[in-house]
PDB file of C-alpha atoms in Angstrom:
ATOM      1  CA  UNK A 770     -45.947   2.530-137.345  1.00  0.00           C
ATOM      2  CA  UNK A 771     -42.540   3.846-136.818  1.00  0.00           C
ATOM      3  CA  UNK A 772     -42.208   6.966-134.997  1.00  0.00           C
ATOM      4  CA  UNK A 773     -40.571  10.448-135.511  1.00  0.00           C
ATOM      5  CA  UNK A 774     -36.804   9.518-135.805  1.00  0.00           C
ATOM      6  CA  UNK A 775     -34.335  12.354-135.533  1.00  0.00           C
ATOM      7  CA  UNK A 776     -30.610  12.169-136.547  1.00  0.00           C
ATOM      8  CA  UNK A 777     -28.070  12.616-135.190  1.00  0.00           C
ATOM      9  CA  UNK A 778     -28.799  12.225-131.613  1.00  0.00           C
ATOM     10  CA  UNK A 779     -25.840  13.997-130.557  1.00  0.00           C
ATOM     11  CA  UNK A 780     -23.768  16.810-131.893  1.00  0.00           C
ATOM     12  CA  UNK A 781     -20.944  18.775-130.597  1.00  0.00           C
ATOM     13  CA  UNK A 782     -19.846  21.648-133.277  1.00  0.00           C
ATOM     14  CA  UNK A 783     -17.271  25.040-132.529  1.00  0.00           C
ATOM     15  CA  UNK A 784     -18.311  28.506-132.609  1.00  0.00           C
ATOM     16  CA  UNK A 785     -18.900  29.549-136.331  1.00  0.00           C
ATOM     17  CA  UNK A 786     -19.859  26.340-137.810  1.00  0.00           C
ATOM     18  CA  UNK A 787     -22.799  25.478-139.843  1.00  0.00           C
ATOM     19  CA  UNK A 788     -24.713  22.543-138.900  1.00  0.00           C
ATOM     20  CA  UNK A 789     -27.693  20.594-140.350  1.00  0.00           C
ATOM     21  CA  UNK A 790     -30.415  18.401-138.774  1.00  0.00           C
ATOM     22  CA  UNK A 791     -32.629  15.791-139.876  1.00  0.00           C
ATOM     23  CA  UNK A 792     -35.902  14.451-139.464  1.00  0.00           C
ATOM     24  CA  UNK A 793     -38.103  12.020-140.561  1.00  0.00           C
ATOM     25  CA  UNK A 794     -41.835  11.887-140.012  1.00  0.00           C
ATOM     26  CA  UNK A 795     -44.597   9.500-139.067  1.00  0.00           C
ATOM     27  CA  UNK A 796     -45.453   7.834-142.250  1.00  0.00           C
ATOM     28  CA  UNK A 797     -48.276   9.677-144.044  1.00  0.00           C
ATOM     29  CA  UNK A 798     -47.549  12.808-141.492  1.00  0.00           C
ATOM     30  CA  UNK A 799     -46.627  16.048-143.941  1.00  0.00           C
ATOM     31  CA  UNK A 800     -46.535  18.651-141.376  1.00  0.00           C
ATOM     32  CA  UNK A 801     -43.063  18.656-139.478  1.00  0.00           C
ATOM     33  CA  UNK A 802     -42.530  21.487-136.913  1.00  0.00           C
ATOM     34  CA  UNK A 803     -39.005  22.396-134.938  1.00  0.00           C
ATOM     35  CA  UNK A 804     -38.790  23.434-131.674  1.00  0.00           C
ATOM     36  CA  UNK A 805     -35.525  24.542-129.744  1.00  0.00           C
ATOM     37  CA  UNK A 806     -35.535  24.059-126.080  1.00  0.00           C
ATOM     38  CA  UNK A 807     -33.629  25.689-123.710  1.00  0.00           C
ATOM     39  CA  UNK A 808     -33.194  25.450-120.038  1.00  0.00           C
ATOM     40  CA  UNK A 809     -33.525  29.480-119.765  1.00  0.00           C
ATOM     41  CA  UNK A 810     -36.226  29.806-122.568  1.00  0.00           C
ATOM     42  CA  UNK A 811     -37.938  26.254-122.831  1.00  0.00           C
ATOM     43  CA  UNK A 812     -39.951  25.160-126.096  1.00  0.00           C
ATOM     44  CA  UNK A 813     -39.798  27.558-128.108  1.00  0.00           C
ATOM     45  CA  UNK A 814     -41.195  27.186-131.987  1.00  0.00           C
ATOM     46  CA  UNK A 815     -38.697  27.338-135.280  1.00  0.00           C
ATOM     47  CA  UNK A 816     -41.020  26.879-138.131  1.00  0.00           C
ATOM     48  CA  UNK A 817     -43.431  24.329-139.678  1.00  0.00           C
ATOM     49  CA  UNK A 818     -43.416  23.086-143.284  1.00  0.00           C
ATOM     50  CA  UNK A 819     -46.093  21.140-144.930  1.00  0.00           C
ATOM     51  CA  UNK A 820     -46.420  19.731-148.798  1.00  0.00           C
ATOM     52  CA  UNK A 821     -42.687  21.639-149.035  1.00  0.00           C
ATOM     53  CA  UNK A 822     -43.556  25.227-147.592  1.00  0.00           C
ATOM     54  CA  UNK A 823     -43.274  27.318-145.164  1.00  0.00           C
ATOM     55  CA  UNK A 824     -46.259  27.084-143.733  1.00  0.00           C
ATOM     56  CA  UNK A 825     -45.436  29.483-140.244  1.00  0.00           C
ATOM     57  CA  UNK A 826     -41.902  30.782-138.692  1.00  0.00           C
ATOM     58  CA  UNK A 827     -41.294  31.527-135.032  1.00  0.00           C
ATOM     59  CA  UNK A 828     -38.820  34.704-133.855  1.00  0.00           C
ATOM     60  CA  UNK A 829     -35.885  33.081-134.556  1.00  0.00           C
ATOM     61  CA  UNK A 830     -32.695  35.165-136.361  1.00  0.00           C
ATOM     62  CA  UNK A 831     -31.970  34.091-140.151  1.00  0.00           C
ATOM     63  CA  UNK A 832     -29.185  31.773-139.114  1.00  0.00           C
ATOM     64  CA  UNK A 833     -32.028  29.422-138.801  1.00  0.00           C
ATOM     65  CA  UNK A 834     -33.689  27.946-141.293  1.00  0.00           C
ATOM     66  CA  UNK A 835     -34.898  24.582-142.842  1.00  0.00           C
ATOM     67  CA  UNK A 836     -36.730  22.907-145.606  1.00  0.00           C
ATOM     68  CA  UNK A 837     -38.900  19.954-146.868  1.00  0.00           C
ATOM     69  CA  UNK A 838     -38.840  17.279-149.534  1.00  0.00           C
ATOM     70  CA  UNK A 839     -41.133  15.605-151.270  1.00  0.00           C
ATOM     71  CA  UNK A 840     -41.246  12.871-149.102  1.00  0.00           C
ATOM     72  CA  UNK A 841     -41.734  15.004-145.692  1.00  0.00           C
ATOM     73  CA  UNK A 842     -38.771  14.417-144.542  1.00  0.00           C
ATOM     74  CA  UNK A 843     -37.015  18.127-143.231  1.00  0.00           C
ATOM     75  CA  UNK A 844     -34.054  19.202-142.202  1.00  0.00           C
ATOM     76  CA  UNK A 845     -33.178  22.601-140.331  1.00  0.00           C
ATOM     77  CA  UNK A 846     -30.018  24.162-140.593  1.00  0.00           C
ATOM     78  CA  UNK A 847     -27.908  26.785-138.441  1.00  0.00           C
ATOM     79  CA  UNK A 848     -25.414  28.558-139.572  1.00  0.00           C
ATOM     80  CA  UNK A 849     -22.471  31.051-137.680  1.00  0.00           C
ATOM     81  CA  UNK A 850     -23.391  28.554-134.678  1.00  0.00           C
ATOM     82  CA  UNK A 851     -23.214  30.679-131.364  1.00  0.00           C
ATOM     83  CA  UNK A 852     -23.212  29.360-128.160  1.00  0.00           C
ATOM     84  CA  UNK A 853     -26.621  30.054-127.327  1.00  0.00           C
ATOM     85  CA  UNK A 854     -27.282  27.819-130.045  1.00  0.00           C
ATOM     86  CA  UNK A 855     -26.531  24.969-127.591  1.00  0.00           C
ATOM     87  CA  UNK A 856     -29.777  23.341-127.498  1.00  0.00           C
ATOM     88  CA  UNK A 857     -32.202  20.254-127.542  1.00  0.00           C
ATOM     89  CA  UNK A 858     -33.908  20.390-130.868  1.00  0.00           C
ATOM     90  CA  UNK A 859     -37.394  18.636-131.204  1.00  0.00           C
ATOM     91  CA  UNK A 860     -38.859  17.903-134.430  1.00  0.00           C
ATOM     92  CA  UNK A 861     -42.646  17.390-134.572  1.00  0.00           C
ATOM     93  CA  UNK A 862     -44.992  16.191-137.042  1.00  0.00           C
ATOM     94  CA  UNK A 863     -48.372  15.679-137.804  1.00  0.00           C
ATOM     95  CA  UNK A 864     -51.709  16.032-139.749  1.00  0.00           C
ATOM     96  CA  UNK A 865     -53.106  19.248-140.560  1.00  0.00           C
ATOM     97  CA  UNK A 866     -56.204  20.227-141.933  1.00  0.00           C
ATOM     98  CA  UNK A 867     -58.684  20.964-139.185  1.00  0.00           C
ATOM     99  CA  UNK A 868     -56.926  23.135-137.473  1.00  0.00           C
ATOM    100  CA  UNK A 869     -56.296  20.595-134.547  1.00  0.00           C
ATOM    101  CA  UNK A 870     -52.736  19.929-135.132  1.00  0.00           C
ATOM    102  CA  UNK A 871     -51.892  17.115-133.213  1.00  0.00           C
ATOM    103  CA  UNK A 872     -48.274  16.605-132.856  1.00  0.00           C
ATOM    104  CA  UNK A 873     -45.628  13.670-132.413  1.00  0.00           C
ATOM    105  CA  UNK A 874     -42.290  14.583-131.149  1.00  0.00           C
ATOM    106  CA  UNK A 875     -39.132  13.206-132.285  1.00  0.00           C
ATOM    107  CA  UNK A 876     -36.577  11.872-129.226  1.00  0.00           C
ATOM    108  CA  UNK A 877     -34.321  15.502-130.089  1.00  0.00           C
ATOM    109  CA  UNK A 878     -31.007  16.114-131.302  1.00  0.00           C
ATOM    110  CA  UNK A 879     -28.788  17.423-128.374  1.00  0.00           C
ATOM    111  CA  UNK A 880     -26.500  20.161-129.921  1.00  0.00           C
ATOM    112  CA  UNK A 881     -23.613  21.578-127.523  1.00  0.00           C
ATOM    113  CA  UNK A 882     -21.943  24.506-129.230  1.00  0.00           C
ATOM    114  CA  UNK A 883     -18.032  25.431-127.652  1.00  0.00           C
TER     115      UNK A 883
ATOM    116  CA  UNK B  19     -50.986  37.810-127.137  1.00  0.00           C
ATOM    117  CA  UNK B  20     -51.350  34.161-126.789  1.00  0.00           C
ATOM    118  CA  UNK B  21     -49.582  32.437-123.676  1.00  0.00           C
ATOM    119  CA  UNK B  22     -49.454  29.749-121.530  1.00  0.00           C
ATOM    120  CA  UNK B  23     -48.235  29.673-118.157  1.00  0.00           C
ATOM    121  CA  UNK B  24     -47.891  26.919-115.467  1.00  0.00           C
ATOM    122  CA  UNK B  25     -47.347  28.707-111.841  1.00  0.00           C
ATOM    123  CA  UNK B  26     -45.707  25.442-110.414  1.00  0.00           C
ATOM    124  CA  UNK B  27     -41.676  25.100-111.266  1.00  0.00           C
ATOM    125  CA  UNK B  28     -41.217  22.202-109.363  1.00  0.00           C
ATOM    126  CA  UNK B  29     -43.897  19.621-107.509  1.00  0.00           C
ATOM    127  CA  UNK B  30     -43.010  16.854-105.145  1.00  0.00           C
ATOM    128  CA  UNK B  31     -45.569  14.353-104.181  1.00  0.00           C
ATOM    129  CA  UNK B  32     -45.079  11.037-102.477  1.00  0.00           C
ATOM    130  CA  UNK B  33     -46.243   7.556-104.817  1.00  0.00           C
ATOM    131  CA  UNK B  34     -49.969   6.771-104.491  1.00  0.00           C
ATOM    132  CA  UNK B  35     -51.133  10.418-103.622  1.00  0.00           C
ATOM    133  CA  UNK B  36     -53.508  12.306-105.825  1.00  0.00           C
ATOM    134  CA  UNK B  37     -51.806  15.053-108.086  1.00  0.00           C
ATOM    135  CA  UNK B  38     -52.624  18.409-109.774  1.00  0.00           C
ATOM    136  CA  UNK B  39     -50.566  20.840-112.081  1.00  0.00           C
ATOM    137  CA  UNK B  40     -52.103  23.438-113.162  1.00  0.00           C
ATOM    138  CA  UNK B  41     -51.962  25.580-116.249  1.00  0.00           C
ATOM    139  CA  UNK B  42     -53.716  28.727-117.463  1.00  0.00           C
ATOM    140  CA  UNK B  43     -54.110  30.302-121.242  1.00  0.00           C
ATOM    141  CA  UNK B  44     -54.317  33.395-122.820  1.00  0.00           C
ATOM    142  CA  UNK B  45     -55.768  32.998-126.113  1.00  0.00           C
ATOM    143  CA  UNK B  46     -59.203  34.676-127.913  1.00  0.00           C
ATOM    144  CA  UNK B  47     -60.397  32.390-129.403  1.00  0.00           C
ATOM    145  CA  UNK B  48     -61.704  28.807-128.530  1.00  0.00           C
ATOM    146  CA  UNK B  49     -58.590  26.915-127.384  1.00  0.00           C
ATOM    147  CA  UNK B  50     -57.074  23.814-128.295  1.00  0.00           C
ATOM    148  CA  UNK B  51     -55.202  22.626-125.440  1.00  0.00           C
ATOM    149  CA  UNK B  52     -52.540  20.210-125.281  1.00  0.00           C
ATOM    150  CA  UNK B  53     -50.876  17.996-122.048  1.00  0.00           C
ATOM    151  CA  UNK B  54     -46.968  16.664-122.843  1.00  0.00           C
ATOM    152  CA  UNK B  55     -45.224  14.806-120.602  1.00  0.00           C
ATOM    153  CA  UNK B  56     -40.910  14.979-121.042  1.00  0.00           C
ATOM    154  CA  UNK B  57     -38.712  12.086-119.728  1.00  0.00           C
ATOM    155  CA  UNK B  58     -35.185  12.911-119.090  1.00  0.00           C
ATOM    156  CA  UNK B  59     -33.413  12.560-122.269  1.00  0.00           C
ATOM    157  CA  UNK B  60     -36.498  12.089-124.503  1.00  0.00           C
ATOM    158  CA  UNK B  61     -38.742  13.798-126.411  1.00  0.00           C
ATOM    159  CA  UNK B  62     -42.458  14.455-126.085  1.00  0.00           C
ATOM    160  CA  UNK B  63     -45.527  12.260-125.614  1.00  0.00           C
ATOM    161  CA  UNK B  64     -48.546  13.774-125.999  1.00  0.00           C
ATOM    162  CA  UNK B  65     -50.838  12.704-122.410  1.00  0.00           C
ATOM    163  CA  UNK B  66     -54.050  14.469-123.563  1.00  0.00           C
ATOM    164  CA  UNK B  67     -55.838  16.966-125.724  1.00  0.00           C
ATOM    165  CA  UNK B  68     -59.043  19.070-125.611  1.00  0.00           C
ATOM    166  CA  UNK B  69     -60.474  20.649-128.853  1.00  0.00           C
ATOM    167  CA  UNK B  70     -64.805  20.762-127.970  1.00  0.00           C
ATOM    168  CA  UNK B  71     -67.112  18.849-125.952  1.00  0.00           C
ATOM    169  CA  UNK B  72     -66.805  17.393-123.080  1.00  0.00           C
ATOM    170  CA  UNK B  73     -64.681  19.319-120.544  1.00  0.00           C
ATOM    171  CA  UNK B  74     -63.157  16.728-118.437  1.00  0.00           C
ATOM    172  CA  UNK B  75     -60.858  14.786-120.699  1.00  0.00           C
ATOM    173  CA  UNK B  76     -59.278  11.633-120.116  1.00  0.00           C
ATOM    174  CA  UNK B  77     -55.572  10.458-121.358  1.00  0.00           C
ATOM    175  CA  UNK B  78     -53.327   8.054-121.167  1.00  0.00           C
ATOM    176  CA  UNK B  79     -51.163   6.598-118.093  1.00  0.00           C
ATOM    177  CA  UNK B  80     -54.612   7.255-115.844  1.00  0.00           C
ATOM    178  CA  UNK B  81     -54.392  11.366-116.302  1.00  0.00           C
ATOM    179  CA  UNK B  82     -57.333  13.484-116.720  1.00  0.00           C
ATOM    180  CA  UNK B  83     -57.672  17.276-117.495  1.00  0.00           C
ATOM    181  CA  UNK B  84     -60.629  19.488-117.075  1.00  0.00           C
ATOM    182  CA  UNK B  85     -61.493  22.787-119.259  1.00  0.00           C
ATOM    183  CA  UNK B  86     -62.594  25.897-117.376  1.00  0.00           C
ATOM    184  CA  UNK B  87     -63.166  28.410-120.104  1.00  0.00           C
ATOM    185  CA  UNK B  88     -64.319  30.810-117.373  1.00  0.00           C
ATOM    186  CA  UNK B  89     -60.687  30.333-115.075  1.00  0.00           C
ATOM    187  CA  UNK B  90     -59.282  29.714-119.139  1.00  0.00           C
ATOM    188  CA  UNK B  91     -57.284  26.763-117.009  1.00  0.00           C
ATOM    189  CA  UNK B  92     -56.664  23.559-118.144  1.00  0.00           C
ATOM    190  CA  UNK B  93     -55.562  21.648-115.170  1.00  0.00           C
ATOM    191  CA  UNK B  94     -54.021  18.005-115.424  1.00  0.00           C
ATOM    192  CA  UNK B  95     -54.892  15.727-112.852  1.00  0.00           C
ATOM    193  CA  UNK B  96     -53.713  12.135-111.806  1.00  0.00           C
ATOM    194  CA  UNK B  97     -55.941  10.261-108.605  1.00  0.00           C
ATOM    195  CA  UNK B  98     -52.676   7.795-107.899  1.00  0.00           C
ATOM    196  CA  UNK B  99     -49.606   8.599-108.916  1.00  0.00           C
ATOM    197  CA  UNK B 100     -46.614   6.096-109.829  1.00  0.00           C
ATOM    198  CA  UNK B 101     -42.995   6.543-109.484  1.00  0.00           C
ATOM    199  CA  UNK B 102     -43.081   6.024-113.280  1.00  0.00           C
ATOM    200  CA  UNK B 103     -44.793   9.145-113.021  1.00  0.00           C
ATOM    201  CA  UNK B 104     -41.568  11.283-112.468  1.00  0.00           C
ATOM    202  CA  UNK B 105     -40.606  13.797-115.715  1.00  0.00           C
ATOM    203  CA  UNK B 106     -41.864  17.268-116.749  1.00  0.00           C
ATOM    204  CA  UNK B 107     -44.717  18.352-117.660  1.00  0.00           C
ATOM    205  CA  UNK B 108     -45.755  20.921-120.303  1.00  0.00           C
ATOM    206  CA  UNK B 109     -49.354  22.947-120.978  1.00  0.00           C
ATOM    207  CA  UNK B 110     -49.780  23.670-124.374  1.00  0.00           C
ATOM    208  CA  UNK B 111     -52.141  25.429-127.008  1.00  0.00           C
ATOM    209  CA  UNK B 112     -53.038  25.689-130.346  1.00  0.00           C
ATOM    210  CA  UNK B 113     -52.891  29.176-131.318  1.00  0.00           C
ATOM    211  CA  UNK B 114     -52.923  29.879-135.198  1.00  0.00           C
ATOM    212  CA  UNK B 115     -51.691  26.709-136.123  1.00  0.00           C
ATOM    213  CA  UNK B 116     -48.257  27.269-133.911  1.00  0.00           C
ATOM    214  CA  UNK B 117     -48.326  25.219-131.023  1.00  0.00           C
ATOM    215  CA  UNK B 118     -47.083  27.588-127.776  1.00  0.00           C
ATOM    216  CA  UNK B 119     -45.859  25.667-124.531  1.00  0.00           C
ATOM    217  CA  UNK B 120     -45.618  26.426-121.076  1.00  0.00           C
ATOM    218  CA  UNK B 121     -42.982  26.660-119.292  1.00  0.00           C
ATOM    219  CA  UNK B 122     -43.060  23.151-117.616  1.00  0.00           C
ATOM    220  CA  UNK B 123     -44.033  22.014-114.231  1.00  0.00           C
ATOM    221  CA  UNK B 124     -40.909  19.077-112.718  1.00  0.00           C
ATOM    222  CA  UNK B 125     -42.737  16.759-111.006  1.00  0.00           C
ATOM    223  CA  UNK B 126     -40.743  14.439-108.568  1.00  0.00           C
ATOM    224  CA  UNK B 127     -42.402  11.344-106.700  1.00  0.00           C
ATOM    225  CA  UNK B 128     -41.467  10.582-103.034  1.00  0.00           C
ATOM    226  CA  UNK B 129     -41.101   6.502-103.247  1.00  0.00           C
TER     227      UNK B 129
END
């Protein structure tokens, strides 16, 4: 079974930019959860979709946000980058249901904001 | 409010001795507790998980954790460790279906 696959790996936007990341779950996985992680603040949690929703959101400004398709796969968008935005971002996914929510991380997507 | 926090920043320990990082919870309810382990550059692979039962849980690459509800730790423990073994470490739990890390424990090996 293939594994969380994130793209792109690497990503170097300006100040001010929007950007968008993707990722694609295990298959049969249809909860996918971001994560930013920081030196200064470590893992810290975006939001989880499952079946196409919302399903929780972490304290992260507006700028953030993300969504689901049918298929699970999710992207999670930032807009008016700043450069605190300069992060590893970790997508996660998994199966819900029973409360133990037992996660596979993606490799990240390294974004450097200047 | 819930919170996880690992009191070791940084551990060095030569190859073949035993190893311990520890990690405590705040959380009301009965935990689920999570071990990840973090290679440079990669992302995370889950090492072990505790939801009921049995206390003393058993992963993969030869690590072991043990629940103490009364301590609320969740220590991860490794008899011989392997240069392999290098990375960072990160206590996790369950709490209302968000998953909340610890700050991360670096653990170098001494070859």
């Amino acid at each position: 079974k293939a594994g969380v696959t994130q793209t792109p790996r690497y990503l170097i936007k300006t100040r001010g930019q929007q950007v968008t990341l993707s990722c694609s779950p295990i298959s049969g996985h249809r909860s996918v959860s971001w994560y930013q992680q920081t030196p200064g603040q470590g893992l810290q949690f975006l939001f989880e979709y499952f079946s196409e929703t919302q399903r929780n959101k972490g304290n992260f400004p507006g700028r953030f946000s993300g969504r689901q398709f049918s298929n699970s796969r999710s992207e999670m968008n930032v807009s008016t980058l700043e450069l605190g935005d300069s992060a590893l971002y970790l997508c996660a996914s998994g199966t819900p249901g029973t409360g133990a929510n037992e996660q596979y991380f993606g490799p990240g997507t390294r974004l450097t904001v200047t | 409010a819930q919170s996880v926090t690992q009191p070791d920043i940084h551990i060095t320990v030569s190859e073949g001795a035993s190893l311990e990082l520890r990690c405590n919870y705040s959380y009301g309810a009965t935990p689920y507790l999570f071990w990840y382990v973090q290679s440079p550059g990669q992302g995370l692979q889950l090492l072990l998980k505790y939801f009921s039962g049995d206390t003393l849980v058993q992963g993969i690459k030869g690590f072991e954790a043990e629940f103490k509800r009364s301590q609320s730790s969740f220590n991860l423990r490794k008899p011989s460790v392997h240069w392999s073994d290098a990375a960072e470490y990160f206590c996790a739990v369950l709490a209302f279906d968000k998953v909340i890390f610890g700050p991360g424990t670096s653990l170098s090996v001494i070859p």
